[in-house]
Tab-separated table of C-alpha atoms in Angstrom:
chain	number	residue	atom	x	y	z
A	1	UNK	CA	-16.781	-16.587	2.489
A	2	UNK	CA	-14.809	-19.359	4.164
A	3	UNK	CA	-12.440	-17.987	6.801
A	4	UNK	CA	-9.559	-19.973	5.294
A	5	UNK	CA	-10.068	-18.353	1.894
A	6	UNK	CA	-10.303	-14.891	3.466
A	7	UNK	CA	-7.127	-15.628	5.423
A	8	UNK	CA	-5.121	-16.469	2.290
A	9	UNK	CA	-6.375	-13.424	0.381
A	10	UNK	CA	-5.698	-11.076	3.285
A	11	UNK	CA	-2.141	-12.344	3.783
A	12	UNK	CA	-1.422	-12.545	0.065
A	13	UNK	CA	-2.064	-8.812	-0.094
A	14	UNK	CA	-0.245	-7.999	3.152
A	15	UNK	CA	2.907	-9.855	2.132
A	16	UNK	CA	2.939	-8.206	-1.297
A	17	UNK	CA	2.604	-4.773	0.289
A	18	UNK	CA	5.167	-5.665	2.973
A	19	UNK	CA	7.769	-6.605	0.367
A	20	UNK	CA	7.310	-3.234	-1.311
A	21	UNK	CA	7.518	-1.334	1.956
A	22	UNK	CA	10.707	-3.147	2.953
A	23	UNK	CA	12.174	-2.142	-0.395
A	24	UNK	CA	11.169	1.446	0.322
A	25	UNK	CA	12.810	1.418	3.764
A	26	UNK	CA	16.028	-0.083	2.428
A	27	UNK	CA	16.066	2.237	-0.574
A	28	UNK	CA	15.805	5.425	1.493
A	29	UNK	CA	18.600	4.200	3.776
A	30	UNK	CA	20.779	3.450	0.763
A	31	UNK	CA	20.122	6.925	-0.626
A	32	UNK	CA	20.925	8.603	2.687
A	33	UNK	CA	24.088	6.569	3.241
A	34	UNK	CA	25.519	8.061	0.032
A	35	UNK	CA	25.320	11.604	1.440
A	36	UNK	CA	28.414	13.203	3.039
A	37	UNK	CA	28.323	12.071	6.689
A	38	UNK	CA	30.267	10.084	9.230
A	39	UNK	CA	30.241	6.297	9.321
A	40	UNK	CA	28.584	6.391	12.771
A	41	UNK	CA	25.637	8.330	11.353
A	42	UNK	CA	25.262	5.821	8.532
A	43	UNK	CA	25.359	2.930	10.985
A	44	UNK	CA	22.771	4.636	13.203
A	45	UNK	CA	20.381	4.817	10.269
A	46	UNK	CA	20.634	1.107	9.552
A	47	UNK	CA	20.328	0.226	13.251
A	48	UNK	CA	17.196	2.344	13.518
A	49	UNK	CA	15.647	0.574	10.533
A	50	UNK	CA	16.324	-2.874	11.987
A	51	UNK	CA	14.991	-1.760	15.368
A	52	UNK	CA	11.735	-0.291	14.066
A	53	UNK	CA	11.037	-3.516	12.146
A	54	UNK	CA	11.868	-5.531	15.269
A	55	UNK	CA	14.772	-7.493	13.785
A	56	UNK	CA	17.796	-6.058	15.567
A	57	UNK	CA	18.283	-9.109	17.792
A	58	UNK	CA	17.835	-11.552	14.903
A	59	UNK	CA	20.333	-9.585	12.837
A	60	UNK	CA	22.929	-9.611	15.640
A	61	UNK	CA	22.696	-13.391	15.765
A	62	UNK	CA	23.760	-13.584	12.131
A	63	UNK	CA	26.160	-10.667	11.652
A	64	UNK	CA	28.918	-9.065	13.725
A	65	UNK	CA	28.639	-5.563	12.263
A	66	UNK	CA	25.868	-3.316	10.978
A	67	UNK	CA	26.874	-2.419	7.426
A	68	UNK	CA	24.716	-1.577	4.402
A	69	UNK	CA	25.675	-4.797	2.621
A	70	UNK	CA	24.907	-6.958	5.672
A	71	UNK	CA	21.534	-5.325	6.340
A	72	UNK	CA	20.493	-5.528	2.686
A	73	UNK	CA	21.529	-9.179	2.500
A	74	UNK	CA	19.509	-9.905	5.651
A	75	UNK	CA	16.441	-7.839	4.791
A	76	UNK	CA	16.270	-8.495	1.048
A	77	UNK	CA	17.666	-11.934	0.204
A	78	UNK	CA	17.870	-13.997	3.400
A	79	UNK	CA	15.775	-17.147	3.000
A	80	UNK	CA	15.763	-17.835	6.745
A	81	UNK	CA	14.549	-14.368	7.709
A	82	UNK	CA	10.723	-14.560	7.695
A	83	UNK	CA	10.515	-10.787	7.182
A	84	UNK	CA	12.916	-10.493	4.246
A	85	UNK	CA	11.690	-9.404	0.823
A	86	UNK	CA	12.491	-12.917	-0.415
A	87	UNK	CA	10.309	-14.513	2.270
A	88	UNK	CA	7.461	-12.029	1.784
A	89	UNK	CA	7.238	-12.630	-1.972
A	90	UNK	CA	7.400	-16.366	-1.372
A	91	UNK	CA	4.584	-16.145	1.203
A	92	UNK	CA	2.472	-13.964	-1.107
A	93	UNK	CA	2.822	-16.549	-3.876
A	94	UNK	CA	2.019	-19.471	-1.566
A	95	UNK	CA	-1.108	-17.768	-0.252
A	96	UNK	CA	-2.189	-17.016	-3.818
A	97	UNK	CA	-1.590	-20.648	-4.834
A	98	UNK	CA	-3.870	-21.814	-2.017
A	99	UNK	CA	-6.806	-19.813	-3.445
A	100	UNK	CA	-6.134	-19.991	-7.181
A	101	UNK	CA	-9.787	-20.812	-7.764
A	102	UNK	CA	-10.817	-17.491	-6.205
A	103	UNK	CA	-8.262	-15.374	-8.065
A	104	UNK	CA	-8.237	-14.470	-11.733
A	105	UNK	CA	-5.546	-16.141	-13.814
A	106	UNK	CA	-3.861	-12.750	-14.294
A	107	UNK	CA	-3.407	-12.279	-10.536
A	108	UNK	CA	-1.922	-15.726	-10.091
A	109	UNK	CA	0.403	-15.356	-13.070
A	110	UNK	CA	1.602	-11.960	-11.817
A	111	UNK	CA	2.452	-13.185	-8.317
A	112	UNK	CA	3.951	-16.436	-9.564
A	113	UNK	CA	6.144	-14.621	-12.110
A	114	UNK	CA	7.307	-12.191	-9.419
A	115	UNK	CA	8.353	-15.085	-7.195
A	116	UNK	CA	10.186	-16.869	-9.996
A	117	UNK	CA	12.112	-13.685	-10.835
A	118	UNK	CA	12.862	-13.138	-7.148
A	119	UNK	CA	14.423	-16.586	-6.890
A	120	UNK	CA	16.825	-15.696	-9.691
A	121	UNK	CA	17.604	-12.277	-8.198
A	122	UNK	CA	18.382	-13.815	-4.818
A	123	UNK	CA	21.092	-15.987	-6.338
A	124	UNK	CA	23.000	-13.057	-7.794
A	125	UNK	CA	25.502	-10.945	-5.861
A	126	UNK	CA	24.481	-7.322	-6.341
A	127	UNK	CA	26.672	-4.237	-6.322
A	128	UNK	CA	25.404	-0.836	-5.184
A	129	UNK	CA	23.967	0.084	-8.588
A	130	UNK	CA	22.135	-3.221	-8.950
A	131	UNK	CA	20.666	-2.941	-5.453
A	132	UNK	CA	18.886	0.290	-6.393
A	133	UNK	CA	17.464	-1.357	-9.495
A	134	UNK	CA	16.333	-4.313	-7.396
A	135	UNK	CA	14.386	-2.058	-5.008
A	136	UNK	CA	12.697	-0.377	-7.969
A	137	UNK	CA	11.819	-3.796	-9.371
A	138	UNK	CA	10.172	-4.863	-6.084
A	139	UNK	CA	8.105	-1.681	-6.005
A	140	UNK	CA	7.147	-2.104	-9.652
A	141	UNK	CA	6.011	-5.704	-9.178
A	142	UNK	CA	3.881	-4.643	-6.214
A	143	UNK	CA	2.310	-1.909	-8.355
A	144	UNK	CA	1.576	-4.483	-11.059
A	145	UNK	CA	-0.026	-6.881	-8.563
A	146	UNK	CA	-2.310	-4.193	-7.153
A	147	UNK	CA	-3.232	-3.017	-10.636
A	148	UNK	CA	-4.196	-6.541	-11.712
A	149	UNK	CA	-6.261	-7.031	-8.553
A	150	UNK	CA	-8.026	-3.736	-9.171
A	151	UNK	CA	-8.534	-4.376	-12.873
A	152	UNK	CA	-9.587	-8.024	-12.977
A	153	UNK	CA	-11.162	-9.062	-9.679
A	154	UNK	CA	-14.876	-9.229	-8.925
A	155	UNK	CA	-15.918	-6.662	-6.292
A	156	UNK	CA	-16.970	-9.282	-3.777
A	157	UNK	CA	-15.734	-10.187	-0.305
A	158	UNK	CA	-12.500	-11.626	-1.722
A	159	UNK	CA	-11.647	-8.239	-3.234
A	160	UNK	CA	-12.412	-6.446	0.038
A	161	UNK	CA	-10.175	-8.765	2.073
A	162	UNK	CA	-7.287	-8.234	-0.340
A	163	UNK	CA	-7.532	-4.459	0.024
A	164	UNK	CA	-8.094	-4.663	3.782
A	165	UNK	CA	-4.747	-6.439	4.099
A	166	UNK	CA	-3.065	-3.971	1.755
A	167	UNK	CA	-4.113	-0.845	3.640
A	168	UNK	CA	-3.466	-2.210	7.118
A	169	UNK	CA	0.065	-3.116	6.053
A	170	UNK	CA	0.601	0.249	4.362
A	171	UNK	CA	-0.575	2.186	7.414
A	172	UNK	CA	1.871	0.271	9.600
A	173	UNK	CA	4.753	0.858	7.199
A	174	UNK	CA	4.159	4.583	6.666
A	175	UNK	CA	4.077	5.154	10.415
A	176	UNK	CA	7.325	3.216	10.910
A	177	UNK	CA	9.172	4.989	8.098
A	178	UNK	CA	8.081	8.414	9.343
A	179	UNK	CA	8.911	7.646	12.969
A	180	UNK	CA	12.432	6.341	12.453
A	181	UNK	CA	13.470	8.800	9.753
A	182	UNK	CA	11.954	11.891	11.343
A	183	UNK	CA	13.859	11.419	14.574
A	184	UNK	CA	17.086	10.546	12.824
A	185	UNK	CA	16.893	13.721	10.780
A	186	UNK	CA	15.875	15.887	13.740
A	187	UNK	CA	17.585	14.276	16.739
A	188	UNK	CA	17.283	17.419	18.843
A	189	UNK	CA	14.158	18.993	17.367
A	190	UNK	CA	16.223	21.318	15.184
A	191	UNK	CA	14.878	22.953	12.048
A	192	UNK	CA	16.069	21.548	8.744
A	193	UNK	CA	18.272	23.655	6.560
A	194	UNK	CA	21.076	23.406	4.057
A	195	UNK	CA	21.764	21.151	1.115
A	196	UNK	CA	22.307	17.968	3.118
A	197	UNK	CA	19.039	18.382	5.008
A	198	UNK	CA	17.226	19.018	1.727
A	199	UNK	CA	18.489	15.783	0.206
A	200	UNK	CA	17.707	13.814	3.364
A	201	UNK	CA	14.111	15.021	3.516
A	202	UNK	CA	13.811	14.515	-0.240
A	203	UNK	CA	14.967	10.919	0.192
A	204	UNK	CA	12.347	10.387	2.886
A	205	UNK	CA	9.602	11.728	0.625
A	206	UNK	CA	10.863	9.649	-2.307
A	207	UNK	CA	10.718	6.543	-0.104
A	208	UNK	CA	6.931	6.890	0.118
A	209	UNK	CA	6.428	8.232	-3.432
A	210	UNK	CA	5.552	11.675	-2.089
A	211	UNK	CA	8.199	14.085	-3.369
A	212	UNK	CA	6.177	15.349	-6.349
A	213	UNK	CA	2.993	15.373	-4.254
A	214	UNK	CA	4.705	17.503	-1.597
A	215	UNK	CA	5.799	20.014	-4.261
A	216	UNK	CA	2.299	20.220	-5.701
A	217	UNK	CA	0.589	20.639	-2.315
A	218	UNK	CA	2.987	23.026	-0.540
A	219	UNK	CA	5.032	24.665	-3.340
A	220	UNK	CA	7.659	25.626	-0.781
A	221	UNK	CA	10.758	24.431	1.039
A	222	UNK	CA	10.589	20.988	2.566
A	223	UNK	CA	9.928	21.393	6.284
A	224	UNK	CA	9.612	18.622	8.890
A	225	UNK	CA	6.178	19.739	10.066
A	226	UNK	CA	4.706	19.694	6.582
A	227	UNK	CA	6.245	16.301	5.835
A	228	UNK	CA	4.523	14.949	8.941
A	229	UNK	CA	1.230	16.613	8.014
A	230	UNK	CA	1.358	15.146	4.500
A	231	UNK	CA	2.054	11.604	5.675
A	232	UNK	CA	-0.332	11.625	8.636
A	233	UNK	CA	-3.379	13.793	7.940
A	234	UNK	CA	-3.844	14.350	4.188
A	235	UNK	CA	-6.663	12.238	2.771
A	236	UNK	CA	-5.565	12.908	-0.819
A	237	UNK	CA	-2.104	11.455	-0.140
A	238	UNK	CA	-2.278	7.748	-1.167
A	239	UNK	CA	0.101	6.461	1.527
A	240	UNK	CA	-0.941	8.731	4.411
A	241	UNK	CA	-2.232	7.305	7.672
A	242	UNK	CA	-5.580	9.031	7.182
A	243	UNK	CA	-6.063	7.638	3.679
A	244	UNK	CA	-5.093	4.127	4.752
A	245	UNK	CA	-7.472	4.108	7.697
A	246	UNK	CA	-10.324	5.491	5.586
A	247	UNK	CA	-9.880	2.524	3.286
A	248	UNK	CA	-9.553	0.045	6.163
A	249	UNK	CA	-12.812	1.281	7.682
A	250	UNK	CA	-14.620	1.152	4.336
A	251	UNK	CA	-13.532	-2.424	3.582
A	252	UNK	CA	-14.384	-3.567	7.112
A	253	UNK	CA	-17.905	-2.226	6.652
A	254	UNK	CA	-18.203	-4.256	3.446
A	255	UNK	CA	-17.269	-7.580	5.083
A	256	UNK	CA	-18.859	-7.074	8.522
A	257	UNK	CA	-20.215	-10.116	10.296
A	258	UNK	CA	-21.987	-10.862	13.577
A	259	UNK	CA	-18.825	-10.526	15.697
A	260	UNK	CA	-16.954	-7.674	13.999
A	261	UNK	CA	-18.874	-4.676	15.404
A	262	UNK	CA	-16.167	-3.726	17.911
A	263	UNK	CA	-13.419	-4.052	15.297
A	264	UNK	CA	-15.376	-1.805	12.950
A	265	UNK	CA	-15.995	0.696	15.753
A	266	UNK	CA	-12.300	0.919	16.632
A	267	UNK	CA	-11.342	1.356	12.995
A	268	UNK	CA	-13.960	4.094	12.649
A	269	UNK	CA	-12.751	5.819	15.804
A	270	UNK	CA	-9.155	5.837	14.536
A	271	UNK	CA	-10.243	7.023	11.095
A	272	UNK	CA	-12.303	9.845	12.637
A	273	UNK	CA	-9.383	11.002	14.803
A	274	UNK	CA	-7.280	11.326	11.652
A	275	UNK	CA	-10.086	12.937	9.668
A	276	UNK	CA	-10.652	15.674	12.246
A	277	UNK	CA	-7.092	15.846	13.570
A	278	UNK	CA	-4.737	18.816	13.321
A	279	UNK	CA	-0.980	18.657	13.023
A	280	UNK	CA	-0.598	21.066	15.960
A	281	UNK	CA	-2.398	18.556	18.181
A	282	UNK	CA	-0.139	15.764	16.940
A	283	UNK	CA	2.965	17.723	17.882
A	284	UNK	CA	1.519	18.656	21.269
A	285	UNK	CA	1.389	14.929	22.023
A	286	UNK	CA	4.782	14.394	20.374
A	287	UNK	CA	5.122	12.843	16.938
A	288	UNK	CA	6.982	9.783	18.204
A	289	UNK	CA	4.422	9.154	20.948
A	290	UNK	CA	1.575	9.673	18.491
A	291	UNK	CA	3.043	7.192	15.989
A	292	UNK	CA	3.803	4.580	18.646
A	293	UNK	CA	0.195	4.775	19.800
A	294	UNK	CA	-1.014	4.560	16.204
A	295	UNK	CA	1.114	1.456	15.559
A	296	UNK	CA	-0.401	-0.156	18.634
A	297	UNK	CA	-3.899	0.605	17.357
A	298	UNK	CA	-3.111	-0.822	13.913
A	299	UNK	CA	-1.659	-3.956	15.503
A	300	UNK	CA	-4.820	-4.298	17.596
A	301	UNK	CA	-6.968	-3.996	14.472
A	302	UNK	CA	-4.901	-6.669	12.739
A	303	UNK	CA	-5.386	-9.012	15.690
A	304	UNK	CA	-9.111	-8.318	15.727
A	305	UNK	CA	-9.469	-8.905	11.996
A	306	UNK	CA	-7.780	-12.271	12.488
A	307	UNK	CA	-10.156	-13.196	15.323
A	308	UNK	CA	-13.308	-11.967	13.574
A	309	UNK	CA	-12.750	-13.236	10.051
A	310	UNK	CA	-9.679	-15.377	9.529
A	311	UNK	CA	-8.271	-18.785	10.443
A	312	UNK	CA	-7.314	-19.095	14.100
A	313	UNK	CA	-3.934	-20.470	15.165
A	314	UNK	CA	-5.584	-23.698	16.298
A	315	UNK	CA	-7.446	-24.316	13.030
């Protein structure tokens, strides 16, 4: 496959997944900000979200105060923010347009329709109720896009590159959501308890579509340690780090070339550490330290995929 075609397919999938994950991050913050708590706590949650995405400085250049409405405007609808939902859906559509001949008509029509609807949504001022519906719409359109890719695309290299981008992006997002929310909810390593804690942890699980899965797996109270175990080490959890890296390794094996051996080895090493890992060992290292290291490894894999398969910056 031409590296330029692989590049467009990979980033089409990454931007689609990124838009959904941004919606998830913003949605869980919106849910938590409605709970009884001080304004400083609410602000801390939004600051943490901007910081973990790496947009705190860019936000400060545009806005004087960190408020839910300002952050949502910046992260959802801002046309000049390259990491907003608006920009991600636009980039996904543009990458799809560049390889329309490789995609099925259903994939193109799905991504194009999503972008056209996003343009209309971005022109409307949304109240709190509409914002929640908007986040659900973004998640739904991402689900539709993945379903069409899965249901209509030939299982060739193009298909593998689309899923490689999807799972690398999902691994990055799950780690970021868990890192920022875990330490906000347990700032001093305290055990969760009480109604407020229950709703906060429930909101976190809902943000990664894991609340019902948690109930089925553990059938018990929501505890921080089990939340971390579910989102890091469970292979049967669709958005867990272990599941994502299993898929990344599998798709890398399917598209391997003469220069990708080291990339494949590193992906396999990371997947094996998750496969054989134990949550006690994770907490011995420290969850934050573990996730920071994991994010660095995922970033390294993304860079290596670009060098091994995709269009270089000078092309």
